[in-house]
Tab-separated table of C-alpha atoms and ligand atoms in Angstrom:
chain	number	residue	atom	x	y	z
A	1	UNK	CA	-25.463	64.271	158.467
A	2	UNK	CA	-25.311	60.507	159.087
A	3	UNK	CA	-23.936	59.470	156.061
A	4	UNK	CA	-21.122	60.338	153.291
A	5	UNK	CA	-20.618	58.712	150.012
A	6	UNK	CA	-18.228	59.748	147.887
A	7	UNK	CA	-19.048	58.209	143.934
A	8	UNK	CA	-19.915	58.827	140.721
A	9	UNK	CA	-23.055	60.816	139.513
A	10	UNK	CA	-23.195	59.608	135.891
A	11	UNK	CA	-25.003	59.817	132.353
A	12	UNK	CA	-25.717	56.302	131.697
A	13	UNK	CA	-26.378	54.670	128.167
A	14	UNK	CA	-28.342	51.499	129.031
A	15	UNK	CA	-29.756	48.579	126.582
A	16	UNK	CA	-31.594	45.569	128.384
A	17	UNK	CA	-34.045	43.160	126.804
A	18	UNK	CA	-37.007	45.500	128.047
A	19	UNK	CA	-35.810	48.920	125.717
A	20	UNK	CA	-33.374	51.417	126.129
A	21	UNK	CA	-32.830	54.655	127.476
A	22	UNK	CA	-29.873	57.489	126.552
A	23	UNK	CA	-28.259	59.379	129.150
A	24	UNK	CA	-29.994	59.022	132.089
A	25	UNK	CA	-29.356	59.872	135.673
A	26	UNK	CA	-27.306	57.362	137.257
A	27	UNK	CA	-23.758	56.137	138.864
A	28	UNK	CA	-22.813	54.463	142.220
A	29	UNK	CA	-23.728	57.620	144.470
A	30	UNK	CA	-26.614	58.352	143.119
A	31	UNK	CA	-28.501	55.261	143.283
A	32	UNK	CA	-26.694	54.828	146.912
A	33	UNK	CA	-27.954	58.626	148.185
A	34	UNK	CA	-31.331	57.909	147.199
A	35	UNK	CA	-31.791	54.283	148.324
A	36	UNK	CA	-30.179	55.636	151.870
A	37	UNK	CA	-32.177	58.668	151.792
A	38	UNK	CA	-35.209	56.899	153.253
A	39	UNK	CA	-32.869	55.657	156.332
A	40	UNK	CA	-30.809	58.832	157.059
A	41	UNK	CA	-29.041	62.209	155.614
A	42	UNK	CA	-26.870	61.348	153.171
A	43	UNK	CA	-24.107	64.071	151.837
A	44	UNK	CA	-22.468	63.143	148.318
A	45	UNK	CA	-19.077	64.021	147.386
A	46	UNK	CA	-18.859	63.502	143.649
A	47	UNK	CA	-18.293	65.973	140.744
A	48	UNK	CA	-20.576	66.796	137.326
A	49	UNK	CA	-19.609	68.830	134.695
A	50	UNK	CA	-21.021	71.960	132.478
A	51	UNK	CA	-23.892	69.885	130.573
A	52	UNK	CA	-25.446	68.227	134.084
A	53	UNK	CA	-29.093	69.014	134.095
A	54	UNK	CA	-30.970	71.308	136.762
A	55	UNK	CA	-33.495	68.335	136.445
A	56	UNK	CA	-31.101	65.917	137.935
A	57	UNK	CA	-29.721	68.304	140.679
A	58	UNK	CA	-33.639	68.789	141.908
A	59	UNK	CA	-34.315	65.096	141.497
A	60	UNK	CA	-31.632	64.391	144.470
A	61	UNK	CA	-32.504	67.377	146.370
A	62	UNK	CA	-36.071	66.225	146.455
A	63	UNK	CA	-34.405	63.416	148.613
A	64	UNK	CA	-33.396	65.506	150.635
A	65	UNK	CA	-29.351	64.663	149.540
A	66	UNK	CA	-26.802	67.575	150.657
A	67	UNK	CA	-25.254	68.333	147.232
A	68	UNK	CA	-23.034	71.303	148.813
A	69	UNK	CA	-19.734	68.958	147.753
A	70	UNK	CA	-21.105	68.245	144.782
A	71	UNK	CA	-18.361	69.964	142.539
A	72	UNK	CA	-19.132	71.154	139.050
A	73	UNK	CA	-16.356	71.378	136.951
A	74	UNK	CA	-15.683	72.383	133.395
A	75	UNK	CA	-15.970	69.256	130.400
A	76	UNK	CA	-18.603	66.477	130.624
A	77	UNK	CA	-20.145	64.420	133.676
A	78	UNK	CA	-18.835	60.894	133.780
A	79	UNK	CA	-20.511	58.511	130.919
A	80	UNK	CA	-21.329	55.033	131.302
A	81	UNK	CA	-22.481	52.821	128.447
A	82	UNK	CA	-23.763	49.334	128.964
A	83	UNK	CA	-25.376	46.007	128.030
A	84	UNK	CA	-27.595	43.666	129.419
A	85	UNK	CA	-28.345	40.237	126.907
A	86	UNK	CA	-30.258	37.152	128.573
A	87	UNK	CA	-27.966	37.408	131.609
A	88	UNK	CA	-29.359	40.298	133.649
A	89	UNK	CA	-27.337	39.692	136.483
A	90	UNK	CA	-24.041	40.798	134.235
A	91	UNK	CA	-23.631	44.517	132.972
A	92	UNK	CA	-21.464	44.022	129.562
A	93	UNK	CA	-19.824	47.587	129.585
A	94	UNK	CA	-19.646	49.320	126.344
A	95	UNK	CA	-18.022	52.109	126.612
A	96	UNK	CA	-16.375	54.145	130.113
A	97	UNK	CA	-15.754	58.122	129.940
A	98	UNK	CA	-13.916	59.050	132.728
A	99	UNK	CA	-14.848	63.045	131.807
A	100	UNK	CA	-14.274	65.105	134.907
A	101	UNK	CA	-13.556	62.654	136.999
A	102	UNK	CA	-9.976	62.533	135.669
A	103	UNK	CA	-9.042	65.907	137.882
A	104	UNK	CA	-11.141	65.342	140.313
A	105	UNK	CA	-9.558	66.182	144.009
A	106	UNK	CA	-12.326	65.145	146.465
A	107	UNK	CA	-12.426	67.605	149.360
A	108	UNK	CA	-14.413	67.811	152.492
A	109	UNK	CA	-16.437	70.496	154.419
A	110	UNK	CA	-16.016	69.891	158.297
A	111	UNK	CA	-18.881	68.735	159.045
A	112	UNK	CA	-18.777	65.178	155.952
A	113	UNK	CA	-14.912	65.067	157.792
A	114	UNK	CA	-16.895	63.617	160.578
A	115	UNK	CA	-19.702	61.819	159.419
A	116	UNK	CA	-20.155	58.532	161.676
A	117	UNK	CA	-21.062	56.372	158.126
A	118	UNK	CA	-19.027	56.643	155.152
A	119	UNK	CA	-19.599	54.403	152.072
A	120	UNK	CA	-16.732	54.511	149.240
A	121	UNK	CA	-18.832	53.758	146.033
A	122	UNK	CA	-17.899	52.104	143.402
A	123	UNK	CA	-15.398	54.514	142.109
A	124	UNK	CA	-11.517	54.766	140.978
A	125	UNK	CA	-9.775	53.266	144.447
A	126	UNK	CA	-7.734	56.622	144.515
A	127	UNK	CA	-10.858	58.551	145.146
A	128	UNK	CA	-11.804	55.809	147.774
A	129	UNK	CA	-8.392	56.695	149.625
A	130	UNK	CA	-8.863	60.374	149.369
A	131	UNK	CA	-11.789	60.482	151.253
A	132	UNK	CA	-10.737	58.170	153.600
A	133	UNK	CA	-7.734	59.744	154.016
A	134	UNK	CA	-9.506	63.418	154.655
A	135	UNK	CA	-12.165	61.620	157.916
A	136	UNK	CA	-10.987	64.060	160.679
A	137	UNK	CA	-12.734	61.369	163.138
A	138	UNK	CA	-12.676	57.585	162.791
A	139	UNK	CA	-16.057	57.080	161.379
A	140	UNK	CA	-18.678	54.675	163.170
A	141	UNK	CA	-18.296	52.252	160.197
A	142	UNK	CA	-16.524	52.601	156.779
A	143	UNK	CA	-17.759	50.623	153.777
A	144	UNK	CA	-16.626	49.671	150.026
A	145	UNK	CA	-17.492	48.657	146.815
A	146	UNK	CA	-15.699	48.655	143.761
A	147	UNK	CA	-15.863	46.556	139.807
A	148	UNK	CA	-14.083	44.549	137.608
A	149	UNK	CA	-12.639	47.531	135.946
A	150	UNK	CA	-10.355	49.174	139.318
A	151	UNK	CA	-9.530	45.386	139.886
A	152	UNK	CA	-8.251	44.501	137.087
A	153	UNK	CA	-6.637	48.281	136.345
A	154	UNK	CA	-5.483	49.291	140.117
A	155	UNK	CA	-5.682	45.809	142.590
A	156	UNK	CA	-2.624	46.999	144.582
A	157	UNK	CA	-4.720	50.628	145.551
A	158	UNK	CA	-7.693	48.539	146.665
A	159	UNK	CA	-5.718	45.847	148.550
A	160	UNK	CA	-4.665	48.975	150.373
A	161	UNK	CA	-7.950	49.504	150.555
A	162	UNK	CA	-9.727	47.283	152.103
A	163	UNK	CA	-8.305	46.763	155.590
A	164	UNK	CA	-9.134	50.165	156.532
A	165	UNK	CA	-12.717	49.193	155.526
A	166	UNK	CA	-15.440	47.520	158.012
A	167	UNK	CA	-17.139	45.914	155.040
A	168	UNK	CA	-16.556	45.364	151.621
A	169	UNK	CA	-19.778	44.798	149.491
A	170	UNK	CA	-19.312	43.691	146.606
A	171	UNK	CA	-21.027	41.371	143.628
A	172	UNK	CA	-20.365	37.299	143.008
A	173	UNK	CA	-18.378	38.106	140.038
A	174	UNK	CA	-16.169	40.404	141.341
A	175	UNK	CA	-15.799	38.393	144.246
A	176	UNK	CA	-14.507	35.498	142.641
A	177	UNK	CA	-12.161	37.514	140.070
A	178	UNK	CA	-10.544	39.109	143.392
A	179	UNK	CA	-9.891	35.242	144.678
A	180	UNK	CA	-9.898	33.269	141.620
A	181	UNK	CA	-12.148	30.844	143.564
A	182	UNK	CA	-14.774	29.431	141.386
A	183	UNK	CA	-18.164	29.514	144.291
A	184	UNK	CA	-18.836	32.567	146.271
A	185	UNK	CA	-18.979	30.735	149.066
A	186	UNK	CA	-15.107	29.940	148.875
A	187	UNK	CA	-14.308	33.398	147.158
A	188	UNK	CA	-16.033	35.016	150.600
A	189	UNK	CA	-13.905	33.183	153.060
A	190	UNK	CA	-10.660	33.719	151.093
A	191	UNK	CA	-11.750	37.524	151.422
A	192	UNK	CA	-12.376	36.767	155.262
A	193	UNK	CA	-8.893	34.858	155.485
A	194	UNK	CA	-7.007	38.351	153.650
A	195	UNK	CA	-8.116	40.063	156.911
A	196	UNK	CA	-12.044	41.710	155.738
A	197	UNK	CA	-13.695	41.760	158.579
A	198	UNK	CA	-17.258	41.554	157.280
A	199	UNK	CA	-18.247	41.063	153.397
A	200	UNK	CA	-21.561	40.972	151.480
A	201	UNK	CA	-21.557	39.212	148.375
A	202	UNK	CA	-24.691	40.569	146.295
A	203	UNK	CA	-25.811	37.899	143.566
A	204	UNK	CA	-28.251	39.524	141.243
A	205	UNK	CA	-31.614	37.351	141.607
A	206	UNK	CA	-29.970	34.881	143.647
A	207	UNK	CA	-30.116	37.155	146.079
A	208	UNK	CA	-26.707	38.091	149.220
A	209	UNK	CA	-24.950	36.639	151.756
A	210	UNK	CA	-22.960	38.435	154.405
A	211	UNK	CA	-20.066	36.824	156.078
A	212	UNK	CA	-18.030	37.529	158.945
A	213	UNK	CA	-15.958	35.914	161.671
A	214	UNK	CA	-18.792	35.226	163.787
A	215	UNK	CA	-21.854	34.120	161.259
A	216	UNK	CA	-23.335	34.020	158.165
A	217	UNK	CA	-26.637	35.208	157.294
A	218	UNK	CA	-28.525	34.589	153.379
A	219	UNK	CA	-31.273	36.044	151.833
A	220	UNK	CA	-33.044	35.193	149.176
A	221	UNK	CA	-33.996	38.168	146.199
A	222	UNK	CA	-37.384	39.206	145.876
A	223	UNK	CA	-38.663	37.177	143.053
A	224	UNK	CA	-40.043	40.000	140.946
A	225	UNK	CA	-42.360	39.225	137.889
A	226	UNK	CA	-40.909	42.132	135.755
A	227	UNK	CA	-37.108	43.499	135.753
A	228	UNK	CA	-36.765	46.056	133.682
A	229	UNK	CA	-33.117	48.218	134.300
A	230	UNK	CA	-30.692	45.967	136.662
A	231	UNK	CA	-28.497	48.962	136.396
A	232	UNK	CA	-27.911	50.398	140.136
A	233	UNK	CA	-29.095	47.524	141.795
A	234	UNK	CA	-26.079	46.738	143.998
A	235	UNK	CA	-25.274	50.754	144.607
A	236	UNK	CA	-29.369	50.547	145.932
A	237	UNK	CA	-28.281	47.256	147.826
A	238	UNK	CA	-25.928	49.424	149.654
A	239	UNK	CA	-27.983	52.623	150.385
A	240	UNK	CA	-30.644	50.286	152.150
A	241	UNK	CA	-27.947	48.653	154.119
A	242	UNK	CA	-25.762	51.232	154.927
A	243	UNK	CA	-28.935	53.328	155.288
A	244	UNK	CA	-30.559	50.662	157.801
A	245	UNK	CA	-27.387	50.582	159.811
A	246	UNK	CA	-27.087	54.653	160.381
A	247	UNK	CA	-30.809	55.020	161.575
A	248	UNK	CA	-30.374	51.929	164.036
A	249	UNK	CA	-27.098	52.864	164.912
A	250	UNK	CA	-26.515	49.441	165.722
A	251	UNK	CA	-24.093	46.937	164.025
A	252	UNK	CA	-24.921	43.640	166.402
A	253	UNK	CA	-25.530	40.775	164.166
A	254	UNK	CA	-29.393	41.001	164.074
A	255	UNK	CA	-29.126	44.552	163.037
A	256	UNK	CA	-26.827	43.531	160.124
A	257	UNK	CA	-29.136	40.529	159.048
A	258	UNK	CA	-32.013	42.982	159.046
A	259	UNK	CA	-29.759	45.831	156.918
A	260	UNK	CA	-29.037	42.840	154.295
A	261	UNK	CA	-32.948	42.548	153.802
A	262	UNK	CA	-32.933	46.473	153.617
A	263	UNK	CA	-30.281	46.126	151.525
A	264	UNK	CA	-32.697	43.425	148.960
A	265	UNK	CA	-35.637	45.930	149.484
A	266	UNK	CA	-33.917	48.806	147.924
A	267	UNK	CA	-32.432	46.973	145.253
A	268	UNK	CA	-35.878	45.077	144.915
A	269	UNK	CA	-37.477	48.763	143.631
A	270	UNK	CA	-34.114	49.873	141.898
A	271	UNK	CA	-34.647	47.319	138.865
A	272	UNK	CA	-38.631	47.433	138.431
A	273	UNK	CA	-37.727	50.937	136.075
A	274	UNK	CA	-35.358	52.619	134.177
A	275	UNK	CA	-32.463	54.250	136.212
A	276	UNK	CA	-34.082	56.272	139.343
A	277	UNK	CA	-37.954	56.376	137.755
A	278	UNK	CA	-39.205	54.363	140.796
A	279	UNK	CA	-36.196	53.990	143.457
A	280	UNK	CA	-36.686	58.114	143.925
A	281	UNK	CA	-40.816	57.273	144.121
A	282	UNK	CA	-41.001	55.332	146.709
A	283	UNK	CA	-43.249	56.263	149.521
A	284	UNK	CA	-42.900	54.718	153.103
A	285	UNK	CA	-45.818	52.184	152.965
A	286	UNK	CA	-44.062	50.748	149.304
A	287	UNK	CA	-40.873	49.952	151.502
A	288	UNK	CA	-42.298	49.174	155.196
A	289	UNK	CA	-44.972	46.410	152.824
A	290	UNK	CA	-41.793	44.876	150.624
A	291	UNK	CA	-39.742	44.193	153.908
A	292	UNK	CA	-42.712	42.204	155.645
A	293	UNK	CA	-43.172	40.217	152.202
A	294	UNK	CA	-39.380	39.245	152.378
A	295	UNK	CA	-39.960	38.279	156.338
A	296	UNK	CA	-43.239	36.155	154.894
A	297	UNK	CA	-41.220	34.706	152.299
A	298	UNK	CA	-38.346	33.832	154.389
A	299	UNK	CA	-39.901	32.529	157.079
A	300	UNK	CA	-40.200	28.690	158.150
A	301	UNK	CA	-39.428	26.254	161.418
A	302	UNK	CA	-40.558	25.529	164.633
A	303	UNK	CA	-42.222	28.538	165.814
A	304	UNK	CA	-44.690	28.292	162.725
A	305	UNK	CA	-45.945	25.381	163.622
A	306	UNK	CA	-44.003	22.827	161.692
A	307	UNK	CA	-42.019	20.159	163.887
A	308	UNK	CA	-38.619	19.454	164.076
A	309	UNK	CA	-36.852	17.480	160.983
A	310	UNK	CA	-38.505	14.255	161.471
A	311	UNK	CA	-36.109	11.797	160.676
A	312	UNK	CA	-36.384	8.147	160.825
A	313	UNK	CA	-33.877	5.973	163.406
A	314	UNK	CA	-31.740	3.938	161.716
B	1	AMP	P1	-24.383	48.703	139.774
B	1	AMP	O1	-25.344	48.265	138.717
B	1	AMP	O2	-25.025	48.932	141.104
B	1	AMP	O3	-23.175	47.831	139.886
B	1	AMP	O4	-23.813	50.148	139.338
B	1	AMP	C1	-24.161	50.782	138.142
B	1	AMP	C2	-23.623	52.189	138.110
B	1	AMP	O5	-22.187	52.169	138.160
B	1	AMP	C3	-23.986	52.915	136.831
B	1	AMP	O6	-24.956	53.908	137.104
B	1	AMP	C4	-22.680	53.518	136.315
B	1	AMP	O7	-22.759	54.898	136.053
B	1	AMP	C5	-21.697	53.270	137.433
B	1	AMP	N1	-20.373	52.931	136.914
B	1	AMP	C6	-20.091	52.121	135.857
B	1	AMP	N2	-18.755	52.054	135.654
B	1	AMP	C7	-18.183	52.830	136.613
B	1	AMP	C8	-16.835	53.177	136.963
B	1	AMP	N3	-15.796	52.720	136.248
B	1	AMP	N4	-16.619	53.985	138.019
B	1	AMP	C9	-17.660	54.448	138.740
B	1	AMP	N5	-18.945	54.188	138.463
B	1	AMP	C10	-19.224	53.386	137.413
């Protein structure tokens, strides 16, 4: 197995200006484990409770995701409830039920101890840590995410955190409430000051950014027509990215430029439909024809023909 993520698998309650749907398949490792299942194997360490549905468990095994540490425990999975209103780039959360995660003890089979990827979904930063903790080798490259919820309720577990990390991805908003800088841009190289070493900053149709000590690279989002479910867009971000990265096994800089576009191609399909309806539908040609229209689209300069800024002499 290339890759472990240890997250939530979730029931969420979502409302956006397109409808509404009620308990459907969703949290930060699922939406990771299937975006990253087109890259790599992906193993999730999460737990569900009595009432998860056999439906769900066949939906990520269809993927091909290793559900062995997938723990089932007794009491109900973890519930999310929340809003989208005009802004779709903010989730307004309703309503949190920690359920089973509140005993949960994450724990390892031998083989996830020594996976060369490991992503730490958005989940409580004590989770994060007990994974982390439990690597038997130093993996190849450790990632994070996290919310406004574990920074505002436990900042001093994920200022632990993140200097163990590689690369912390996380969104614009959260960004800026971890700095209280008021632009990304500034919030990212306060982050990059504290000692991260490399940090994407996902912005919702405005598309990410990834900044390190060396350079920064920006792409656009694709501009899609009809967004239906922004729900598990930045958890999809992450499977393509992460995903990219363990099938390339390559972190130079032109490998992590081309994982940020992986990165917008996953999240691209994650919003399109309701939870997972299309992000677990994908086939190869959908995803290999979205990554050449973000190359078209991004494209421009020199070696297309146009010349070089003509400016007058003054
Ligand atoms: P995203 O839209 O990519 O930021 O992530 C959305 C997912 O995060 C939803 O499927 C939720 O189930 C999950 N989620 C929401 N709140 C939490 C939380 N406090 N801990 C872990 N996962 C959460």
């Amino acid at each position: 197995m290339k890759i472990l993520v240890v997250g939530s698998v979730a029931y969420d309650s979502i409302r956006t200006p397109k409808g509404r749907r009620d308990r459907q398949l969703g949290g930060s490792a699922s939406y990771f484990s299937v975006a990253a299942s087109y890259f790599a194997e992906v193993s999730v360490v999460a737990v569900v409770g009595q009432d998860f549905h056999p439906r769900d468990t066949r939906l990520l095994e269809s993927r091909g995701i290793d559900l062995s540490t997938l723990e089932r425990a007794q009491g109900n999975t973890f519930r999310w409830t929340g809003q989208y209103k005009d802004d779709l780039n903010a989730a307004i959360t309703l309503d949190t039920q920690l359920n089973v995660f509140e005993d949960f003890r994450p724990s390892l089979n031998p083989a996830q101890a020594r996976a060369p990827y490991l992503f730490l979904a958005n989940i409580d930063p004590a989770h994060q840590h007990a994974v982390l903790d439990a690597m038997a080798d130093s993996p190849r490259m450790v990632a994070c995410d996290t919310m406004n919820l574990w920074i505002d309720t436990a900042r001093p577990e994920l200022e632990r955190l993140f200097p163990k990390t590689d690369a912390l991805l996380i969104n614009e908003a959260e960004a800026k409430q971890l700095t209280g800088n008021s632009t990304f841009a500034e919030a990212a190289h306060k982050l990059l000051d504290s000692g991260i070493h490399s940090l994407v900053i996902k912005r919702g149709e405005h598309g990410a950014a990834l900044f390190n000590r060396d350079f920064i690279f920006a792409t656009p989002a694709m501009p899609l027509s009809n967004v239906i479910d922004p729900t598990g867009a930045g958890d999809s971000f992450a499977g393509g990215f992460m995903g990219y990265l363990a099938a390339t096994n390559d972190q130079r800089p032109a490998a992590l430029r081309t994982a940020v576009v992986a990165g917008s191609v996953m999240a691209s399909f994650a919003v399109e439909a309701f939870g997972l309806e299309r992000l677990a539908d994908l086939s190869q040609d959908d995803i290999r024809e979205r990554f050449d229209e973000f190359i078209r689209m991004t494209r421009f300069g020199p070696e297309e023909g146009a010349s070089q800024l003509p400016l007058l002499n003054f």
